[in-house]
Coordinates of C-alpha atoms and ligand atoms in Angstrom, one line a residue:
M114 CA 6.6 -3.8 -17.1
K115 CA 4.7 -0.6 -17.6
P116 CA 6.2 2.7 -16.9
S117 CA 4.4 4.7 -14.3
T118 CA 1.8 7.2 -15.5
G119 CA 1.7 8.8 -12.1
T120 CA -1.3 7.0 -10.7
H121 CA -0.6 5.0 -7.7
L122 CA -2.1 3.3 -4.8
P123 CA -4.8 5.1 -2.7
G124 CA -3.5 6.3 0.6
W125 CA 0.0 5.8 -0.4
G126 CA -0.2 7.9 -3.6
E127 CA 0.1 11.4 -2.4
R128 CA 3.4 13.0 -1.3
Q129 CA 2.8 13.6 2.4
R130 CA 3.1 17.0 4.0
E131 CA 6.3 17.5 6.1
V132 CA 5.2 19.2 9.3
E133 CA 7.2 21.3 11.7
P134 CA 6.0 20.7 15.3
I135 CA 2.4 21.9 15.6
E136 CA 0.1 21.7 18.7
C137 CA -2.9 19.4 18.6
E138 CA -6.1 20.2 20.3
V139 CA -6.6 17.8 23.2
V140 CA -10.0 16.5 24.1
G141 CA -10.3 14.8 27.5
S142 CA -7.5 14.7 29.9
L143 CA -4.1 13.3 29.4
P144 CA -2.8 11.1 32.2
P145 CA -0.1 13.0 34.0
G146 CA 2.3 10.1 34.0
L147 CA 2.3 9.7 30.2
E148 CA 5.3 11.8 29.0
G149 CA 7.3 11.0 26.0
A150 CA 6.9 10.5 22.2
L151 CA 5.2 8.1 19.9
Y152 CA 7.5 7.7 16.8
R153 CA 5.9 6.4 13.8
L154 CA 7.1 5.2 10.4
G155 CA 5.2 4.5 7.1
G156 CA 5.5 5.0 3.4
A157 CA 4.2 7.4 0.9
W158 CA 5.6 7.9 -2.6
Y159 CA 7.7 11.1 -2.8
Y160 CA 7.8 10.6 -6.6
P161 CA 5.5 8.4 -8.4
P162 CA 6.9 4.8 -8.6
K163 CA 8.9 4.0 -11.7
F164 CA 6.4 1.3 -12.6
E165 CA 2.7 1.9 -12.0
D166 CA 2.3 -1.6 -10.5
D167 CA 5.1 -1.3 -8.0
I168 CA 3.9 -2.3 -4.6
L169 CA 3.2 -0.1 -1.5
L170 CA 6.0 -1.9 0.4
H171 CA 8.4 0.3 -1.7
A172 CA 7.0 3.8 -1.0
D173 CA 9.3 6.4 0.6
G174 CA 9.6 6.4 4.5
I175 CA 8.2 9.3 6.4
V176 CA 8.8 9.5 10.1
S177 CA 6.4 11.3 12.4
M178 CA 6.0 11.8 16.1
F179 CA 3.3 12.7 18.7
R180 CA 5.2 14.3 21.5
I181 CA 3.4 14.4 24.9
A182 CA 4.8 16.9 27.5
D183 CA 3.2 19.0 30.2
G184 CA -0.3 18.2 29.2
R185 CA 0.2 19.2 25.5
V186 CA 0.7 17.2 22.4
T187 CA 2.7 18.2 19.4
Y188 CA 2.9 16.5 16.0
A189 CA 5.7 16.6 13.5
A190 CA 6.6 14.7 10.3
R191 CA 9.5 14.4 7.9
Y192 CA 10.6 12.2 5.1
V193 CA 13.6 10.0 5.8
E194 CA 16.5 11.3 3.8
T195 CA 17.6 8.0 2.3
E196 CA 20.3 7.5 -0.3
R197 CA 17.4 6.6 -2.5
L198 CA 15.5 9.8 -2.0
A199 CA 18.7 11.9 -2.4
A200 CA 19.4 10.2 -5.8
N201 CA 15.7 10.6 -6.9
R202 CA 15.9 14.4 -6.0
E203 CA 18.8 14.8 -8.4
K204 CA 16.7 13.8 -11.3
E205 CA 13.3 14.6 -9.8
R206 CA 11.9 11.1 -10.5
M207 CA 12.0 7.7 -9.0
R208 CA 15.0 5.9 -10.4
F209 CA 14.5 2.7 -8.4
G210 CA 12.3 -0.1 -10.0
Y211 CA 10.3 -2.8 -8.4
Y212 CA 10.6 -3.5 -4.6
R213 CA 13.6 -5.8 -3.9
N214 CA 14.4 -6.0 -7.6
R215 CA 17.7 -4.3 -8.4
F216 CA 17.5 -5.5 -12.1
T217 CA 14.7 -2.9 -12.7
D218 CA 16.6 0.1 -11.1
D219 CA 18.3 2.6 -13.5
P220 CA 21.8 1.3 -14.0
D221 CA 23.3 4.4 -12.5
V222 CA 21.7 3.8 -9.1
Q223 CA 22.2 0.1 -8.8
H224 CA 25.1 0.5 -6.5
L225 CA 23.2 2.6 -4.0
N226 CA 21.3 1.5 -0.9
A227 CA 17.7 1.0 -2.2
G228 CA 16.1 0.9 1.3
A229 CA 13.0 3.1 1.6
A230 CA 13.1 3.2 5.4
N231 CA 9.3 2.8 5.6
T232 CA 8.5 0.2 8.2
T233 CA 9.3 0.7 11.8
A234 CA 10.5 3.5 14.1
F235 CA 12.5 1.9 16.8
A236 CA 14.6 3.0 19.7
H237 CA 17.4 1.3 21.6
G238 CA 20.7 2.2 23.2
G239 CA 19.9 5.9 23.1
R240 CA 19.3 5.9 19.3
L241 CA 16.2 6.2 17.1
F242 CA 16.1 4.1 14.0
A243 CA 14.0 4.1 10.8
L244 CA 13.9 0.5 9.8
K245 CA 13.3 -1.4 6.6
E246 CA 14.2 -5.1 6.3
D247 CA 16.2 -4.7 3.1
S248 CA 18.7 -2.3 4.6
L249 CA 20.7 -1.3 7.6
P250 CA 19.0 1.2 9.8
Y251 CA 18.8 4.9 9.3
L252 CA 19.5 7.0 12.3
I253 CA 16.9 9.6 13.1
D254 CA 17.3 12.7 15.3
P255 CA 14.6 12.2 18.0
E256 CA 14.1 16.0 18.4
T257 CA 14.1 17.2 14.8
L258 CA 13.4 13.9 12.9
E259 CA 16.3 14.8 10.7
T260 CA 18.1 11.8 9.1
R261 CA 21.7 11.3 10.3
G262 CA 22.4 8.6 7.8
L263 CA 22.9 4.8 7.6
Y264 CA 24.1 3.1 10.7
D265 CA 26.2 0.0 11.0
F266 CA 26.6 0.0 14.8
A267 CA 30.1 1.6 14.7
G268 CA 31.2 -0.8 12.1
K269 CA 30.3 -3.8 14.2
V270 CA 27.3 -5.0 12.0
E271 CA 28.3 -6.6 8.7
S272 CA 25.2 -7.1 6.7
R273 CA 23.3 -5.3 3.9
T274 CA 20.1 -6.0 5.8
F275 CA 18.5 -5.6 9.2
T276 CA 15.0 -6.6 10.4
A277 CA 12.2 -4.1 10.9
H278 CA 11.3 -6.1 14.0
P279 CA 14.1 -6.3 16.6
K280 CA 13.0 -7.4 20.0
I281 CA 14.0 -5.9 23.3
D282 CA 14.3 -8.4 26.2
G283 CA 11.9 -7.2 28.9
R284 CA 14.3 -8.4 31.7
T285 CA 17.8 -7.6 30.4
G286 CA 17.2 -4.6 28.0
E287 CA 19.2 -6.4 25.3
M288 CA 18.1 -5.9 21.7
V289 CA 18.0 -9.1 19.6
A290 CA 17.8 -8.5 15.8
F291 CA 18.7 -10.3 12.6
G292 CA 19.2 -9.5 8.9
Y293 CA 18.0 -12.1 6.3
Q294 CA 19.6 -12.2 2.9
A295 CA 22.4 -10.5 4.6
W296 CA 24.7 -10.6 1.6
G297 CA 22.0 -9.9 -1.1
N298 CA 18.7 -11.1 -2.4
D299 CA 19.9 -14.4 -3.7
R300 CA 21.8 -15.3 -0.6
K301 CA 20.6 -17.6 2.3
D302 CA 22.7 -16.0 4.9
V303 CA 21.0 -14.8 8.1
H304 CA 23.1 -12.8 10.6
L305 CA 21.7 -12.5 14.2
W306 CA 22.9 -10.0 16.8
T307 CA 22.5 -9.3 20.4
F308 CA 23.1 -5.7 21.6
A309 CA 23.7 -4.6 25.2
P310 CA 21.3 -2.0 26.6
D311 CA 23.8 0.7 25.6
G312 CA 23.6 -0.4 22.0
S313 CA 27.0 -2.1 21.7
L314 CA 27.3 -5.4 20.0
R315 CA 27.5 -8.3 22.5
H316 CA 27.1 -11.5 20.4
E317 CA 26.7 -12.4 16.7
I318 CA 25.6 -15.7 15.1
R319 CA 25.8 -16.3 11.4
I320 CA 23.6 -19.1 9.9
E321 CA 22.5 -20.3 6.4
V322 CA 18.8 -21.1 6.0
P323 CA 17.8 -23.9 3.6
W324 CA 15.1 -21.7 2.0
L325 CA 15.1 -18.2 0.5
D326 CA 12.0 -16.7 2.0
M327 CA 10.7 -13.5 3.6
I328 CA 11.5 -13.4 7.3
H329 CA 9.6 -10.3 8.5
D330 CA 9.4 -10.7 12.2
M331 CA 10.9 -12.8 15.0
A332 CA 10.3 -13.7 18.7
I333 CA 12.6 -14.3 21.6
T334 CA 12.4 -16.2 24.8
E335 CA 14.9 -16.1 27.7
N336 CA 17.2 -18.4 25.8
Y337 CA 16.0 -18.8 22.2
I338 CA 15.3 -16.9 19.0
L339 CA 12.3 -17.9 16.8
L340 CA 12.5 -17.1 13.1
P341 CA 9.1 -17.7 11.4
L342 CA 9.3 -18.0 7.6
G343 CA 6.7 -16.2 5.7
G344 CA 6.1 -18.9 3.1
Y345 CA 7.2 -17.0 0.0
H346 CA 9.3 -18.6 -2.7
T347 CA 12.0 -16.2 -3.6
S348 CA 13.7 -16.3 -7.0
E349 CA 16.0 -14.3 -9.0
E350 CA 14.2 -15.6 -12.1
A351 CA 10.9 -14.0 -10.9
A352 CA 12.8 -10.7 -10.3
R353 CA 14.3 -10.9 -13.8
A354 CA 10.9 -11.4 -15.3
G355 CA 9.8 -8.1 -13.6
G356 CA 7.9 -7.3 -10.4
P357 CA 8.9 -8.4 -6.9
M358 CA 11.1 -11.5 -6.3
W359 CA 8.4 -13.3 -4.1
R360 CA 5.7 -15.8 -5.0
W361 CA 3.4 -17.1 -2.3
D362 CA 3.7 -20.9 -2.1
P363 CA 0.4 -22.5 -1.0
D364 CA 2.0 -26.0 -0.9
A365 CA 5.1 -25.3 1.1
P366 CA 4.7 -26.2 4.8
A367 CA 4.9 -23.4 7.5
R368 CA 8.4 -23.4 9.0
I369 CA 9.9 -21.8 12.1
G370 CA 13.6 -22.1 13.0
I371 CA 14.6 -22.0 16.7
L372 CA 18.1 -21.5 17.9
R373 CA 19.8 -20.5 21.1
R374 CA 20.5 -16.8 21.7
D375 CA 24.0 -17.5 23.2
G376 CA 25.0 -20.2 20.8
D377 CA 26.9 -20.3 17.4
G378 CA 23.9 -21.4 15.3
S379 CA 24.8 -25.0 15.1
D380 CA 21.8 -25.9 17.3
L381 CA 19.3 -24.3 14.7
R382 CA 16.3 -26.6 14.4
W383 CA 13.4 -26.4 12.0
F384 CA 9.8 -27.0 13.0
T385 CA 6.8 -27.3 10.7
G386 CA 3.1 -26.8 11.4
P387 CA -0.3 -26.0 10.0
K388 CA 0.0 -23.7 7.0
T389 CA -0.4 -19.9 7.7
C390 CA 1.4 -16.8 6.5
Q391 CA 3.8 -16.0 9.3
L392 CA 4.5 -12.3 9.4
H393 CA 3.9 -10.6 12.7
T394 CA 4.4 -11.9 16.2
F395 CA 3.3 -11.0 19.7
N396 CA 5.6 -12.9 22.1
A397 CA 7.1 -16.2 23.1
W398 CA 8.3 -17.8 26.3
E399 CA 9.7 -21.0 27.8
E400 CA 8.0 -23.4 30.1
G401 CA 10.5 -26.2 30.9
D402 CA 11.4 -27.9 27.7
R403 CA 8.6 -26.2 25.8
I404 CA 8.3 -23.0 24.0
L405 CA 5.0 -21.2 23.7
F406 CA 4.5 -18.6 21.0
D407 CA 1.4 -16.2 20.4
A408 CA 1.1 -14.7 17.0
P409 CA -1.6 -13.1 14.8
F410 CA -0.7 -15.2 11.7
Y411 CA -2.7 -14.7 8.5
C412 CA -4.4 -17.7 6.9
G413 CA -2.5 -17.0 3.7
N414 CA -0.5 -14.4 1.9
P415 CA -2.2 -11.1 2.8
F416 CA -0.7 -9.1 -0.1
P417 CA -2.8 -9.5 -3.2
F418 CA 0.1 -8.0 -5.3
L419 CA 2.3 -10.9 -4.6
K420 CA 1.3 -13.8 -7.0
N421 CA 0.8 -17.4 -6.2
R422 CA 3.8 -19.7 -7.2
D423 CA 1.5 -22.3 -8.8
G424 CA -0.6 -19.8 -10.8
S425 CA -3.7 -20.1 -8.6
S426 CA -5.3 -16.9 -7.7
W427 CA -5.3 -14.8 -4.5
S428 CA -8.1 -15.5 -2.1
P429 CA -9.8 -13.1 0.3
E430 CA -9.5 -15.9 2.9
Y431 CA -5.8 -15.3 2.9
G432 CA -6.3 -11.9 4.5
K433 CA -7.8 -13.2 7.8
A434 CA -5.6 -13.1 10.7
H435 CA -6.3 -15.0 14.0
L436 CA -4.5 -15.1 17.4
R437 CA -2.9 -18.4 17.5
R438 CA -0.7 -20.2 20.1
L439 CA 2.1 -22.5 18.9
H440 CA 3.6 -25.1 21.2
F441 CA 7.1 -26.4 20.6
D442 CA 8.4 -29.4 22.5
L443 CA 12.2 -29.1 22.5
A444 CA 12.6 -32.4 24.3
S445 CA 10.9 -34.4 21.6
S446 CA 12.7 -35.7 18.5
G447 CA 9.7 -34.7 16.3
N448 CA 9.7 -31.5 14.3
E449 CA 6.0 -30.4 14.3
W450 CA 4.5 -27.8 16.5
R451 CA 1.0 -28.1 18.0
E452 CA -1.3 -25.1 17.5
E453 CA -4.3 -23.6 19.2
L454 CA -6.7 -21.0 18.0
L455 CA -7.0 -18.7 21.0
F456 CA -9.9 -16.7 19.6
E457 CA -12.2 -17.5 16.7
D458 CA -12.4 -13.8 15.7
T459 CA -10.6 -12.3 12.8
I460 CA -8.2 -9.7 14.1
G461 CA -5.8 -7.1 12.7
D462 CA -2.3 -8.4 12.7
L463 CA -0.6 -5.4 14.3
G464 CA -0.3 -5.1 18.1
D465 CA 1.7 -5.3 21.2
V466 CA 2.4 -6.9 24.5
D467 CA 3.5 -5.2 27.7
P468 CA 7.2 -4.6 26.8
R469 CA 8.4 -5.6 30.2
F470 CA 7.2 -9.1 29.4
M471 CA 9.0 -9.6 26.1
G472 CA 10.5 -13.0 26.2
Q473 CA 8.4 -14.0 29.3
R474 CA 5.0 -15.4 29.7
H475 CA 2.4 -12.7 29.1
R476 CA -1.3 -12.6 29.9
Y477 CA -2.4 -9.8 27.6
C478 CA -2.0 -9.1 23.9
F479 CA -3.1 -5.7 22.6
G480 CA -4.4 -5.5 19.0
A481 CA -7.2 -4.2 16.8
M482 CA -10.4 -5.6 15.1
D483 CA -13.3 -4.6 12.9
V484 CA -16.3 -4.8 15.3
H485 CA -18.6 -3.2 12.7
A486 CA -18.2 -5.7 9.9
D487 CA -21.3 -6.5 7.9
P488 CA -21.2 -10.3 7.3
S489 CA -23.6 -9.9 4.4
K490 CA -21.0 -7.7 2.5
P491 CA -17.8 -9.1 0.9
S492 CA -15.0 -8.3 3.1
A493 CA -12.4 -5.7 2.2
L494 CA -8.9 -6.9 1.2
W495 CA -7.7 -6.4 4.7
V496 CA -9.3 -6.1 8.1
M497 CA -10.0 -2.3 8.5
P498 CA -10.0 -2.1 12.3
N499 CA -12.3 0.3 14.1
A500 CA -11.6 -0.9 17.6
Y501 CA -8.7 -1.6 19.9
V502 CA -8.7 -4.8 21.9
R503 CA -7.1 -6.3 24.9
F504 CA -6.9 -10.1 24.5
D505 CA -6.7 -11.8 27.8
V506 CA -5.1 -15.1 26.7
E507 CA -5.4 -16.6 30.2
E508 CA -9.2 -16.1 30.6
R509 CA -9.7 -16.1 26.8
R510 CA -11.6 -12.8 27.1
M511 CA -11.6 -9.7 25.0
S512 CA -12.0 -6.1 26.2
V513 CA -12.9 -3.7 23.4
L514 CA -12.6 0.1 22.8
D515 CA -15.0 0.7 20.0
L516 CA -13.9 3.8 18.1
G517 CA -17.0 3.9 15.8
A518 CA -17.6 2.4 12.4
H519 CA -16.1 5.4 10.6
Y520 CA -12.8 5.1 12.3
R521 CA -9.6 3.3 11.2
A522 CA -7.3 2.3 13.9
G523 CA -3.5 2.0 13.3
E524 CA -1.1 -0.2 15.4
C525 CA -1.4 0.3 19.1
R526 CA 1.3 0.5 21.7
F527 CA 1.1 -0.5 25.4
V528 CA 2.7 1.9 27.9
P529 CA 3.2 0.7 31.4
R530 CA 2.0 3.1 34.1
A531 CA 5.1 2.7 36.2
P532 CA 8.1 0.4 36.1
G533 CA 6.7 -1.7 39.0
A534 CA 3.1 -1.7 37.8
R535 CA 1.3 -5.1 37.2
E536 CA 1.2 -6.5 33.7
G537 CA -1.3 -4.5 31.6
D538 CA -1.6 -1.6 34.1
G539 CA -1.0 1.3 31.8
W540 CA -2.1 3.0 28.7
L541 CA -3.0 1.9 25.2
I542 CA -2.1 4.5 22.7
G543 CA -2.6 4.5 18.9
V544 CA -3.2 6.8 15.9
V545 CA -6.5 6.6 14.3
T546 CA -8.2 8.2 11.3
N547 CA -11.6 9.7 11.5
G548 CA -13.2 8.6 8.2
A549 CA -15.7 11.4 8.3
T550 CA -13.2 14.1 8.3
G551 CA -10.0 12.3 7.0
C552 CA -8.2 13.8 10.0
G553 CA -5.8 12.0 12.3
E554 CA -6.1 11.5 16.1
L555 CA -3.8 10.2 18.7
V556 CA -6.0 8.1 21.1
V557 CA -5.0 7.4 24.8
A558 CA -6.9 4.9 26.8
D559 CA -6.6 3.2 30.1
A560 CA -5.5 -0.3 29.1
Q561 CA -7.5 -1.8 31.9
R562 CA -10.7 0.1 31.0
L563 CA -11.0 0.0 27.3
E564 CA -14.7 -0.3 27.3
E565 CA -14.9 3.2 28.9
G566 CA -13.4 4.8 25.7
P567 CA -10.4 7.2 25.3
L568 CA -9.1 9.1 28.2
A569 CA -7.8 11.7 25.8
R570 CA -7.7 12.4 22.1
A571 CA -5.2 14.7 20.4
L572 CA -6.6 16.0 17.1
L573 CA -4.9 17.0 14.0
P574 CA -6.5 19.3 11.4
F575 CA -5.3 16.9 8.7
A576 CA -4.4 13.3 8.1
A577 CA -1.5 11.9 10.1
A578 CA 1.4 10.5 8.0
P579 CA 0.9 6.8 7.2
Q580 CA 2.1 4.4 9.8
V581 CA 3.1 0.8 9.6
H582 CA 4.8 0.4 13.0
G583 CA 5.8 2.7 15.8
S584 CA 7.4 2.9 19.2
W585 CA 6.7 4.7 22.4
V586 CA 9.7 6.3 24.0
P587 CA 9.3 7.6 27.5
A588 CA 10.7 11.0 28.5
G589 CA 14.1 10.6 29.9
S590 CA 15.1 8.2 27.2
L591 CA 16.8 9.4 24.0
N592 CA 17.6 12.6 26.0
L593 CA 14.1 13.8 25.5
S594 CA 13.5 16.5 27.9
Ligands
V55_61 C1 6.2 -6.7 5.3 C2 6.2 -5.2 5.3 C3 7.2 -4.5 4.7 C4 8.1 -5.2 3.9 C5 8.1 -6.5 3.9 O1 4.3 -7.1 6.7 C6 7.2 -7.3 4.6 C7 5.2 -7.5 6.0 C8 6.2 -2.4 5.2 O2 7.2 -3.2 4.6 O3 9.0 -4.5 3.2
FE62 FE1 6.0 -5.5 10.3

């Protein structure tokens, strides 16, 4: 363990500027129906990490928003005032050690919540959350971006953790979520919750999983919850030796747990399938006794800073994600899923489906790709997307919005044009970085006409705060005027 010298990871190294709402220059014309806010969350070290090889998943959460109203766009950004940041401010240094490794925290902060609130800005039941999977949510004021504190759903949620990837059922408006390692890093408890559209707790399931692993995302169908395991062996021993608690396990099979949403967890069933690294998902649905599940799984562990369990080295092949479809036959007694590669192309693993179809069969997935890759050059660690893509999974066709080779595209969100519009009729929005200037832009495109390029771009005179995941909140929700 080396103490930090103050050098850290590019892009996540600089303390980000906090920005009071400023107006963006708008190029092109914003569609009149698009009113609301894109809330974003990502991480950037407020103080340099305690150890210089701490990983970017541990950087301090900063929440930002692009607010669209009356044909104008404003931008604002503010650090999430976590318990961790407050404790760090007292000493003006980072007192928390490696990500998910409480043994390396300063002893006088080991009892505090270590969550960095750096993964997803998410709204449900009239509340805006800053989410990180090792903590309960932080509540954020949707107007000012001020932090209101940790939120345990009025005392109804008993868990130390809460996923950064809840799902909102497109038909019922219910939010389904889970917390893994609910009682601590060495515990196999997973708590799962269903919340009514108003945010009140409707149903809880408690299970114990047979393996300690990373469970980053989930999927829902009308009646089921899918829990894909990442494929990481998790050990307190690894944590005690320093660094994060996870080791990628190339030999362990890929596993997905499936259980009923309305049950008590006793029906939980484990399936196995071709080895991938199961992190992000698109969507799942039921067809009779079968469940179909589309996901952009990586070939292997995409994080070079997490070591292999067997001592073998990280491979750039790991960092390739593909759009796959998994078929589960609930009527069979077997426990293997069948898998299809929907597209040969390597894609980014962040994206969206039309939110009205969450839990139902979808036709479109929206994501990002590098369409300017030079096959003669060694690929970067990760796909650096410079295009947004609509994947038509019925016709197996892609529609592409090519931003240009010098652009970097963040996660996109799909916004329906109107509640009754057809699937995919609406806008694709995302925040991109112009590599030539380093400045950020909000891009708005007609999701059915991606090839025609953006309808509008809202320009910032500086880089936007980093984003892992974000959410579009229509005006009228969250009491946004
Ligand atoms: C992931 C991301 C995280 C994290 C754990 O994509 C897993 C996977 C951005 O934070 O803490
Ligand atoms: Fe994620």
